[in-house]
């Protein structure tokens, strides 16, 4: 165990108010690509830039092309939680961790057993009709191909936050609440470039800010402990 991981272990062992805030890097070891790494979603060539396809105006204008991308790139294909998801669920069960705040839409924290998960960007495991608002089974967007339609004829959409859409105000307020009250804040697997989520780091006023990320982030200078390793491999040692 490296000295940094030992320091992280001490922080974890000594706290019962840990909050975790993560992103796509938490799920890469489960086989789901992140967005901005060299092998991430945004580095792959597609007919339109992914940020455009994942925007509300594009979804409304061109649901066929949106769903071509969705079925090709966003399907979860049986991904399973990795050591990072599992360790966070374990800490929650032990009463040490208060909340997982995630930008991920893959449901893997809940699959690992975490209960208090704040999904800032929604979930691919929920769907609803973009026209009448009726909730629809997740299978409608995660299986088959083509554009899924509601009984009213409207297009069914995933319950995720598309670009140009606001985050759920209640989820954001709860995230801020937990981060403000946190003793240890661990931020992992996120490039911290997408706002408003990335701005949550400013709500933490403690002195036990830990960053676990494969590469550098703009927040490295603010952190009390920085670990540049794979999060699943790090958490497996804790
Ligand atoms: P990014 O792809 O921007 O960043 C993922 C980060 O995780 C990168 O800094 C990687 O170096 C790091 N990483 C990858 N694998 C890792 C591993 N095994 N262990 C540790 N670190 C690892 O993903 P996010 O920051 O989550 O939004 O992106 C934020 C938002 O941008 C997403 O929620 C999505 C996207 O557009 C929406 O769709 C609204």
Coordinates of C-alpha atoms and ligand atoms in Angstrom, one line a residue:
X1 CA 0.0 0.0 0.0
X2 CA 1.4 3.4 -1.0
X3 CA 1.8 6.2 1.6
X4 CA -1.1 8.1 0.0
X5 CA -3.4 5.2 0.2
X6 CA -2.4 4.7 3.8
X7 CA -3.3 8.3 4.5
X8 CA -6.6 7.9 2.8
X9 CA -7.3 4.8 4.9
X10 CA -6.6 6.7 8.1
X11 CA -9.0 9.4 7.1
X12 CA -11.7 6.8 6.3
X13 CA -11.1 4.9 9.6
X14 CA -11.3 8.1 11.6
X15 CA -14.6 9.4 10.1
X16 CA -18.3 8.8 10.3
X17 CA -19.2 11.6 8.0
X18 CA -17.7 10.8 4.6
X19 CA -19.3 12.1 1.4
X20 CA -18.3 10.9 -2.0
X21 CA -18.7 12.9 -5.2
X22 CA -17.9 11.1 -8.4
X23 CA -18.1 10.9 -12.2
X24 CA -17.6 8.6 -15.1
X25 CA -14.1 7.4 -14.0
X26 CA -15.8 5.5 -11.2
X27 CA -17.4 3.2 -13.8
X28 CA -14.6 2.7 -16.3
X29 CA -13.4 -0.3 -14.4
X30 CA -16.9 -1.8 -14.9
X31 CA -16.4 -1.5 -18.6
X32 CA -18.3 1.8 -19.2
X33 CA -16.2 4.3 -21.1
X34 CA -15.9 7.8 -19.6
X35 CA -16.4 11.0 -21.7
X36 CA -13.1 12.8 -21.9
X37 CA -10.3 10.2 -21.7
X38 CA -8.5 9.3 -25.0
X39 CA -10.7 6.2 -25.3
X40 CA -13.8 8.1 -23.9
X41 CA -17.0 8.8 -25.7
X42 CA -16.1 12.2 -26.8
X43 CA -12.9 11.1 -28.6
X44 CA -14.8 8.7 -30.8
X45 CA -15.9 10.0 -34.2
X46 CA -19.6 10.3 -34.7
X47 CA -21.7 12.1 -37.3
X48 CA -22.3 14.9 -34.8
X49 CA -20.3 15.9 -31.6
X50 CA -21.7 13.8 -28.7
X51 CA -22.4 17.1 -26.7
X52 CA -24.7 18.1 -29.5
X53 CA -26.5 14.7 -29.7
X54 CA -26.9 14.7 -26.0
X55 CA -28.7 18.1 -26.0
X56 CA -32.4 18.7 -25.6
X57 CA -32.8 20.6 -28.8
X58 CA -31.1 17.8 -30.8
X59 CA -33.2 15.2 -29.1
X60 CA -36.4 17.1 -30.0
X61 CA -35.2 17.8 -33.5
X62 CA -33.7 14.4 -34.4
X63 CA -34.8 11.6 -32.1
X64 CA -33.8 9.0 -34.7
X65 CA -30.1 10.1 -34.6
X66 CA -30.2 10.5 -30.8
X67 CA -31.4 6.9 -30.5
X68 CA -28.8 5.6 -32.9
X69 CA -26.2 7.1 -30.6
X70 CA -28.0 6.0 -27.4
X71 CA -28.3 2.3 -28.5
X72 CA -24.7 2.3 -29.7
X73 CA -23.0 4.1 -26.9
X74 CA -25.2 4.5 -23.8
X75 CA -26.5 1.0 -23.4
X76 CA -25.2 -0.5 -20.1
X77 CA -24.8 -4.1 -21.5
X78 CA -24.8 -5.9 -18.2
X79 CA -22.1 -3.7 -16.5
X80 CA -21.5 -4.7 -12.9
X81 CA -20.4 -2.6 -9.9
X82 CA -16.6 -2.6 -9.3
X83 CA -14.6 -2.4 -6.1
X84 CA -15.2 1.4 -5.8
X85 CA -19.0 1.1 -5.9
X86 CA -18.9 -1.8 -3.5
X87 CA -16.6 -0.1 -0.9
X88 CA -18.8 3.0 -0.9
X89 CA -21.9 0.8 -0.2
X90 CA -20.0 -0.9 2.6
X91 CA -19.1 2.4 4.2
X92 CA -22.7 3.5 4.1
X93 CA -23.9 0.3 5.7
X94 CA -21.3 0.8 8.5
X95 CA -22.7 4.3 9.1
X96 CA -19.5 6.0 7.9
X97 CA -20.7 7.5 4.6
X98 CA -23.6 9.8 4.4
X99 CA -24.1 10.2 0.7
X100 CA -22.9 9.3 -2.8
X101 CA -23.3 12.2 -5.2
X102 CA -22.8 11.1 -8.8
X103 CA -22.8 12.5 -12.3
X104 CA -23.2 9.0 -13.6
X105 CA -26.4 7.7 -15.1
X106 CA -25.6 4.0 -14.9
X107 CA -27.3 3.0 -11.6
X108 CA -24.2 1.0 -10.5
X109 CA -24.0 2.6 -7.0
X110 CA -27.5 1.3 -6.3
X111 CA -26.6 -2.0 -7.8
X112 CA -23.7 -2.2 -5.3
X113 CA -26.1 -1.6 -2.5
X114 CA -25.8 2.2 -1.9
X115 CA -29.1 3.7 -0.8
X116 CA -28.5 7.4 -0.5
X117 CA -27.4 8.2 -4.0
X118 CA -27.9 11.7 -5.4
X119 CA -28.0 11.4 -9.2
X120 CA -27.2 14.9 -10.5
X121 CA -27.6 13.9 -14.1
X122 CA -30.5 11.4 -13.8
X123 CA -30.5 7.7 -14.7
X124 CA -30.7 5.5 -17.7
X125 CA -32.8 3.1 -15.6
X126 CA -35.8 5.4 -15.7
X127 CA -37.7 6.7 -18.8
X128 CA -40.8 8.8 -19.5
X129 CA -42.7 10.1 -22.4
X130 CA -41.4 13.5 -23.6
X131 CA -45.0 14.4 -24.6
X132 CA -47.4 13.3 -21.9
X133 CA -44.9 12.7 -19.1
X134 CA -46.0 9.2 -18.3
X135 CA -43.3 7.0 -16.7
X136 CA -42.2 4.1 -19.0
X137 CA -40.3 0.9 -18.3
X138 CA -36.5 1.4 -18.7
X139 CA -36.5 -1.5 -21.2
X140 CA -38.2 0.8 -23.8
X141 CA -35.0 2.8 -24.1
X142 CA -32.4 0.2 -23.3
X143 CA -33.5 -2.7 -25.5
X144 CA -34.4 -3.0 -29.2
X145 CA -33.5 -0.2 -31.6
X146 CA -35.2 2.7 -33.2
X147 CA -37.2 5.4 -31.5
X148 CA -39.3 4.1 -28.6
X149 CA -42.9 5.5 -28.6
X150 CA -45.4 6.0 -25.8
X151 CA -49.1 4.8 -26.2
X152 CA -49.9 8.5 -26.8
X153 CA -47.5 8.6 -29.8
X154 CA -44.9 10.8 -28.1
X155 CA -41.2 9.9 -28.0
X156 CA -40.0 8.1 -24.8
X157 CA -36.9 9.7 -23.4
X158 CA -34.4 8.6 -20.7
X159 CA -34.7 10.4 -17.4
X160 CA -31.3 12.0 -17.8
X161 CA -30.3 15.6 -17.8
X162 CA -29.5 16.5 -21.4
X163 CA -27.3 19.5 -22.3
X164 CA -29.5 22.7 -22.2
X165 CA -31.6 21.3 -19.4
X166 CA -31.3 22.4 -15.7
X167 CA -30.3 20.0 -13.0
X168 CA -33.0 18.9 -10.5
X169 CA -33.0 21.7 -7.9
X170 CA -33.9 19.4 -5.0
X171 CA -31.1 17.0 -5.8
X172 CA -28.6 19.8 -6.2
X173 CA -29.8 21.4 -2.8
X174 CA -29.3 18.0 -1.1
X175 CA -25.9 17.6 -2.6
X176 CA -24.8 21.0 -1.3
X177 CA -26.2 20.1 2.1
X178 CA -24.2 16.9 2.4
X179 CA -21.0 18.5 1.1
X180 CA -21.2 21.5 3.4
X181 CA -21.7 19.1 6.4
X182 CA -19.0 16.6 5.3
X183 CA -16.0 15.8 7.4
X184 CA -14.2 13.9 4.6
X185 CA -15.0 14.7 1.0
X186 CA -13.7 12.2 -1.5
X187 CA -13.9 13.3 -5.2
X188 CA -13.2 10.5 -7.6
X189 CA -13.2 9.8 -11.4
X190 CA -14.3 13.1 -12.6
X191 CA -12.6 15.7 -14.8
X192 CA -14.5 18.4 -12.9
X193 CA -15.2 20.4 -16.0
X194 CA -19.0 20.2 -16.3
X195 CA -20.9 22.8 -14.4
X196 CA -22.9 23.2 -12.2
X197 CA -21.8 19.8 -10.8
X198 CA -18.1 20.6 -10.8
X199 CA -18.8 23.8 -8.7
X200 CA -19.9 21.6 -5.8
X201 CA -16.3 21.4 -4.7
X202 CA -16.6 25.0 -3.5
X203 CA -19.2 24.0 -1.0
X204 CA -16.8 22.0 1.0
X205 CA -15.0 24.0 3.7
X206 CA -13.2 21.2 5.6
X207 CA -9.6 20.2 5.5
X208 CA -9.9 16.6 4.4
X209 CA -10.5 16.9 0.7
X210 CA -9.3 13.8 -1.2
X211 CA -9.0 13.5 -5.0
X212 CA -8.7 10.1 -6.6
X213 CA -8.4 10.4 -10.3
X214 CA -6.3 8.7 -12.9
X215 CA -5.1 12.0 -14.3
X216 CA -4.6 15.5 -13.1
X217 CA -7.6 17.8 -12.6
X218 CA -7.8 21.6 -12.1
X219 CA -8.7 20.9 -8.4
X220 CA -5.5 19.1 -7.5
X221 CA -4.1 22.2 -5.9
X222 CA -7.1 22.5 -3.5
X223 CA -7.0 19.0 -2.3
X224 CA -5.4 17.8 1.0
X225 CA -4.6 14.4 -0.6
X226 CA -4.3 13.6 -4.3
X227 CA -4.1 10.0 -5.6
X228 CA -3.5 9.6 -9.3
X229 CA -4.5 5.9 -9.6
X230 CA -7.5 3.9 -10.7
X231 CA -10.2 4.3 -8.2
X232 CA -11.3 0.7 -8.1
X233 CA -7.7 -0.5 -7.5
X234 CA -7.3 2.1 -4.7
X235 CA -10.6 1.4 -3.0
X236 CA -10.0 -2.4 -3.1
X237 CA -7.1 -1.8 -0.7
X238 CA -9.1 0.2 1.9
Ligands
LIG1 P1 -15.1 12.7 -17.7 O1 -14.9 11.7 -18.8 O2 -15.0 14.2 -18.1 O3 -13.9 12.5 -16.7 C1 -13.6 11.3 -16.2 C2 -12.4 11.4 -15.3 O4 -12.1 10.1 -14.7 C3 -11.1 11.7 -16.1 O5 -10.4 12.7 -15.5 C4 -10.3 10.4 -16.1 O6 -8.9 10.6 -16.1 C5 -10.8 9.8 -14.8 N1 -10.8 8.3 -14.8 C6 -11.1 7.4 -15.8 N2 -11.0 6.2 -15.3 C7 -10.7 6.2 -14.0 C8 -10.4 5.3 -13.0 N3 -10.5 4.0 -13.3 N4 -10.1 5.7 -11.8 C9 -9.9 7.0 -11.6 N5 -10.1 8.0 -12.5 C10 -10.5 7.6 -13.7 O7 -16.4 12.3 -16.9 P2 -17.2 13.3 -15.9 O8 -16.3 14.2 -15.1 O9 -18.1 12.3 -15.1 O10 -22.8 14.8 -18.5 O11 -18.1 14.1 -16.9 C11 -19.1 15.0 -16.4 C12 -20.2 15.0 -17.3 O12 -19.8 15.2 -18.7 C13 -21.0 13.7 -17.4 O13 -21.9 13.5 -16.4 C14 -21.8 13.9 -18.7 C15 -20.7 14.4 -19.6 O14 -21.1 15.3 -20.6 C16 -24.0 14.8 -19.1 O15 -24.2 13.9 -19.9 C17 -24.9 15.8 -18.7

